Coordinates of C-alpha atoms in Angstrom, one line a residue:
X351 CA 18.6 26.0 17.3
X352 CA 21.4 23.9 16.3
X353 CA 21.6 21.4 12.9
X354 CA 19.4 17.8 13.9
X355 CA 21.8 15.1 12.4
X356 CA 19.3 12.0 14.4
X357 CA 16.4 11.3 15.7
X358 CA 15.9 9.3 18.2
X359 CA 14.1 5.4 17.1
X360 CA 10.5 5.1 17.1
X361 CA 10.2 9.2 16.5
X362 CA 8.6 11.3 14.1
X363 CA 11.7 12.0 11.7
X364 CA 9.8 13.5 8.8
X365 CA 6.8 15.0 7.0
X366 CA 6.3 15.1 3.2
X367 CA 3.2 16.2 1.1
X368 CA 1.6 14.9 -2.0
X369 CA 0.1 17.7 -3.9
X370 CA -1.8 17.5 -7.2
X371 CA 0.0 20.9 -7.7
X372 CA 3.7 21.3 -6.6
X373 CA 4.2 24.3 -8.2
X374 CA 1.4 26.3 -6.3
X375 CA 2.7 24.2 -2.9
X376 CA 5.7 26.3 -3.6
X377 CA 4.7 29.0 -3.8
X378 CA 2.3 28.8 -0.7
X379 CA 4.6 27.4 1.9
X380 CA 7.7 29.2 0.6
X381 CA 5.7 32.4 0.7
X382 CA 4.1 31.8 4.3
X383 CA 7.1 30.3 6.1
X384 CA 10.3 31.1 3.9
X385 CA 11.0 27.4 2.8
X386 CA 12.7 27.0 -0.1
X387 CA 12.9 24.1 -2.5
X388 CA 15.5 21.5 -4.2
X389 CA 14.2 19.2 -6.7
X390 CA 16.2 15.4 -6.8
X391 CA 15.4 15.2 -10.2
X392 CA 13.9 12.5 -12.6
X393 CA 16.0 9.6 -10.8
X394 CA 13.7 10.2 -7.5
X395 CA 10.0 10.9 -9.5
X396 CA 10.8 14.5 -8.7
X397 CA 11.1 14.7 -5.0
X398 CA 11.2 17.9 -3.4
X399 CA 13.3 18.9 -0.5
X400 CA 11.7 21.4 1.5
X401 CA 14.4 23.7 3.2
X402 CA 14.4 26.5 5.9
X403 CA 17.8 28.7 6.0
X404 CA 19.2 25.9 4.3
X405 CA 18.2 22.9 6.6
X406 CA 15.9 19.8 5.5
X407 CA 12.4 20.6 6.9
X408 CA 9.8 18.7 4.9
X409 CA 9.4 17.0 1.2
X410 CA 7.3 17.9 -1.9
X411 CA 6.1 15.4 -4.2
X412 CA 3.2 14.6 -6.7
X413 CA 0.2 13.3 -5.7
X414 CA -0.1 10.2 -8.1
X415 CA -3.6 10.0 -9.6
X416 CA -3.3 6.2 -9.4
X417 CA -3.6 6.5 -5.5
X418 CA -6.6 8.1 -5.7
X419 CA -6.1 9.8 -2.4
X420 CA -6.5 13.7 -1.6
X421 CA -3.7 15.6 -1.0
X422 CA -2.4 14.9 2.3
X423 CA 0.9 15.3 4.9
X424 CA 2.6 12.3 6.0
X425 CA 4.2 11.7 9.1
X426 CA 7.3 9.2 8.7
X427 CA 8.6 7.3 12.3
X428 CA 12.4 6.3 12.2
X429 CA 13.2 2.6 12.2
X430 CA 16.3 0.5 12.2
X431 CA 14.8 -2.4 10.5
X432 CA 12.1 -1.2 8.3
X433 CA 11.3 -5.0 7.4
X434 CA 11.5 -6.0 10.5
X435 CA 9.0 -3.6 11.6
X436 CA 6.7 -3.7 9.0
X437 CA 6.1 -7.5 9.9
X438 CA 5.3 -6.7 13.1
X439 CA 3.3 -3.8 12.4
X440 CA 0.9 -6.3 10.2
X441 CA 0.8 -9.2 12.9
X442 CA -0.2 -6.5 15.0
X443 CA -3.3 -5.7 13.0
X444 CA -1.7 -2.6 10.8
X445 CA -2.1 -2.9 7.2
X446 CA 0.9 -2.5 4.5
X447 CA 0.0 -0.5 1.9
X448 CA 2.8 -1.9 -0.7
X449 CA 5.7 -3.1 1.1
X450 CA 8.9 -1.0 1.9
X451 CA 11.0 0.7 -1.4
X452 CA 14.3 1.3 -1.5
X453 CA 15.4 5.3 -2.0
X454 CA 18.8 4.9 -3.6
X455 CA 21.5 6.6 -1.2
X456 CA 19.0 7.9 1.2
X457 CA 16.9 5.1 3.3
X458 CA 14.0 2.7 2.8
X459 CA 10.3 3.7 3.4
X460 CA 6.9 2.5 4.0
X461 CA 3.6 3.3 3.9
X462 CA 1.3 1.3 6.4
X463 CA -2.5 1.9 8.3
X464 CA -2.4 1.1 12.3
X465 CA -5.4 -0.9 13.6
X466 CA -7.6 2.2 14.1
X467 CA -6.3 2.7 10.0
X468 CA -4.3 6.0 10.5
X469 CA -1.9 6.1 7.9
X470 CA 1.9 7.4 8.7
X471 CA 5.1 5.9 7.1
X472 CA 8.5 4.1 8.6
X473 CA 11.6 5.7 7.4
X474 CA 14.9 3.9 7.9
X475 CA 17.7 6.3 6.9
X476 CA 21.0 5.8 5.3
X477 CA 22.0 9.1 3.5
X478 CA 18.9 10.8 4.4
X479 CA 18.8 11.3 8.3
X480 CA 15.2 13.4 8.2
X481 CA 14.9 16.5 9.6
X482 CA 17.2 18.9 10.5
X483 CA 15.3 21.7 11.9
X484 CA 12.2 21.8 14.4
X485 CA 11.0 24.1 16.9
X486 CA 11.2 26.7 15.2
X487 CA 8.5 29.1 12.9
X488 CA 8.3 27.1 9.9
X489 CA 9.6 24.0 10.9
X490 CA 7.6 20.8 12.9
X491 CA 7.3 21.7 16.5
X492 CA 4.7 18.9 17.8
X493 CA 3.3 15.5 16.1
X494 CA 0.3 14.1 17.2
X495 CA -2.3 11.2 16.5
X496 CA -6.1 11.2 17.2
X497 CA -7.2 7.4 17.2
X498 CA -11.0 6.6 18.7
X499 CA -9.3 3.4 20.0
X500 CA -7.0 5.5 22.4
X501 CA -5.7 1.9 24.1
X502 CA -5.2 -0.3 21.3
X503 CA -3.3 3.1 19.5
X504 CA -1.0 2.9 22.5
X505 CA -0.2 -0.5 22.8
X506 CA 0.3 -1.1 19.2
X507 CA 2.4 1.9 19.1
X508 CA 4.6 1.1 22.6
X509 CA 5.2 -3.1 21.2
X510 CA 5.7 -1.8 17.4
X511 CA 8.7 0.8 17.9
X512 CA 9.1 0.7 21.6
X513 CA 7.0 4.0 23.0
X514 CA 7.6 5.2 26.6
X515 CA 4.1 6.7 27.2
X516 CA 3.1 9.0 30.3
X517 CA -0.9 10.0 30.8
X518 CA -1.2 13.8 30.8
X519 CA -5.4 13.8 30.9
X520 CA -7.7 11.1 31.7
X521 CA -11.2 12.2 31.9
X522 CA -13.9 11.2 29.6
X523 CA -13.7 15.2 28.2
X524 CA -9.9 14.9 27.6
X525 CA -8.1 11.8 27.4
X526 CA -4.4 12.5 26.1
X527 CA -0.8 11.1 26.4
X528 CA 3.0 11.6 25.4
X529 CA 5.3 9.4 24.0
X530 CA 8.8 10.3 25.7
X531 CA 12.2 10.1 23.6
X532 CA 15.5 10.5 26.0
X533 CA 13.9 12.4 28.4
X534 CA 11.8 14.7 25.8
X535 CA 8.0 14.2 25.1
X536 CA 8.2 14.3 21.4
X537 CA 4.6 13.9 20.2
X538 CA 0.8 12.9 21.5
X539 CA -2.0 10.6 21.2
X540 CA -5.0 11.9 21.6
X541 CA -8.9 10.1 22.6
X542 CA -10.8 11.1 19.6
X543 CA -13.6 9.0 20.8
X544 CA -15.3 12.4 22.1
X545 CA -14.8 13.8 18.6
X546 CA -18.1 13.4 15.7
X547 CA -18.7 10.2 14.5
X548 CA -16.7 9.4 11.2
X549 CA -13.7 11.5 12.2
X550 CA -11.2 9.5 10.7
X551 CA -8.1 8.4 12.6
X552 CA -4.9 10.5 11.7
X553 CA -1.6 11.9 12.0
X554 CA -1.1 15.6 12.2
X555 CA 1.7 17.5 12.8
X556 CA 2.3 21.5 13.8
X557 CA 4.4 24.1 12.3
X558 CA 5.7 26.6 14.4
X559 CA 4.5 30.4 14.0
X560 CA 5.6 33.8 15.4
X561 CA 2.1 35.4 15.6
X562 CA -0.5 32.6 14.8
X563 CA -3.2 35.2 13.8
X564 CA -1.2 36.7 10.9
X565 CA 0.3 33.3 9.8
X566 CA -3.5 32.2 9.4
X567 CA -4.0 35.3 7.7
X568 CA -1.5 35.1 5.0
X569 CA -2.6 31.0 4.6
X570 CA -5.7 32.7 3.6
X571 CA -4.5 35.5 1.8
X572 CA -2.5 32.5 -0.4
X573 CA -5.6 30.7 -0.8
X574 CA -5.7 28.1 1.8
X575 CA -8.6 27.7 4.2
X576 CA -9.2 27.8 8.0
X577 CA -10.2 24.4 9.2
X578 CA -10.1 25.5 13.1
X579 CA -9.7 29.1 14.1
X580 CA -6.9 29.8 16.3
X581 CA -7.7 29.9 19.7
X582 CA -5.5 29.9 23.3
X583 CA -4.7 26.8 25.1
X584 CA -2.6 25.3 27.6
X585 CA -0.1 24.3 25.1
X586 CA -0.1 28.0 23.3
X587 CA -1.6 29.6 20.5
X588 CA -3.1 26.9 18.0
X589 CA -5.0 26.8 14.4
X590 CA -6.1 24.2 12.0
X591 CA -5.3 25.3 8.6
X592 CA -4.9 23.7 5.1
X593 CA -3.0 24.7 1.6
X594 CA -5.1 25.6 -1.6
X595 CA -5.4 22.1 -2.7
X596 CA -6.9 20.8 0.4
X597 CA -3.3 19.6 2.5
X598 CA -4.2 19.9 6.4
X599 CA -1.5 21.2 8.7
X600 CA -1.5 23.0 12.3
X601 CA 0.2 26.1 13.6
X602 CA 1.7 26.7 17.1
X603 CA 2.9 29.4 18.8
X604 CA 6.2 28.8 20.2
X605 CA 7.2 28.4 24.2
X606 CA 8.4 31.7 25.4
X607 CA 11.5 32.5 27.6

């Protein structure tokens, strides 16, 4: 697949993971999926650029004990006017956690909860245009968000960056939908009003795998955990998985033919 150099507005354009220990992240998700790693140095806390055969596919960085979160993925959405859309985000019932920071040379970012309190980020690029490889093993192949408020997630998502949804399920077993980016369904929301009570609101993303069952395998055999086994679906070969320190992430199989 050839070098991304856009995304298109309102899309997932990057995933980054604050880990209490980057060093063993590095060594787990370079040994599983052949990343390699760049380090910005001092000037940028440290950052971590996450590479595969030498394209952009993900960011490292330390999990600040000041935040008092777990280690986590975040899934960034690409904005023209960061500002803009944080505002609107908040009148719209989200919640800005800090305000939007400028990255010298590469873009300004965000961290923010939607009304159902999932947490993703808004990047608006300038040197740093987000990924540059998906679909493929080891890089993002599907995004998704599981909200128990599936039609306030929707709206608030279609006014705040301009979503063009289409239903794929509507039963009370399996309510689901895609948003569409030129033509190509880029990520889903998913009803998690049939999941257990307390399950959180999130993002989640999936990494693509040639053989599911052995990827799981060596997540284990690095000393990560299986949160969902993998199992077939419509939509392939899936698994819930997360890294040593407690990082959840999905696998995929990729389409065929």
């Amino acid at each position: 697949m050839p070098t991304i150099t856009a995304t298109a507005l309102g899309a997932p354009c990057w995933i980054d993971l604050a880990s209490s220990d980057l060093d063993r992240a590095k060594d787990f998700y370079g040994g599983i999926f052949g990343w390699t790693f760049e380090s910005a140095g001092a000037e940028y806390g440290g950052y971590t650029t996450a590479r595969k055969d030498g394209r952009k596919v993900a960011g490292l960085m330390a999990n600040d004990p000041q935040w008092q979160m777990p280690d986590a993925w975040s899934t960034y959405l690409h904005t023209a006017d960061i500002d803009a859309t944080l505002a609107k985000a908040v009148a719209a019932g989200g919640f800005s956690c800090g305000g939007a920071m400028d990255i010298p040379e590469q873009g300004r970012m965000a961290m923010l909860t939607d009304p159902d309190e999932a947490m993703f980020g808004l990047w608006q690029p300038t040197g740093h245009r987000g990924f540059e490889v998906v679909g493929e093993p080891g890089a993002p192949v599907w995004h998704q968000l599981t909200t128990r408020n599936y039609g306030v997630a929707l709206e608030f998502y279609r006014q705040l960056l301009g979503w063009q949804t289409q239903t794929e399920s509507d039963t009370d077993e399996f309510r689901y939908a895609t948003a569409v980016f030129d033509g190509e369904a880029l990520l889903g929301v998913m009803d998690g009003s049939v999941l257990p009570a307390g399950t959180p609101a999130q993002w989640s993303f999936f990494l693509g795998a040639e053989d599911v069952d052995t990827t799981v395998e060596a997540v284990l055999a690095r000393g990560g955990s299986v949160l969902r086994a993998a199992e077939d679906t419509p939509y392939g070969r899936l698994a819930a998985v997360a890294d040593p320190t407690g990082a959840a992430f999905n696998l995929s199989s990729l389409p065929t033919g």
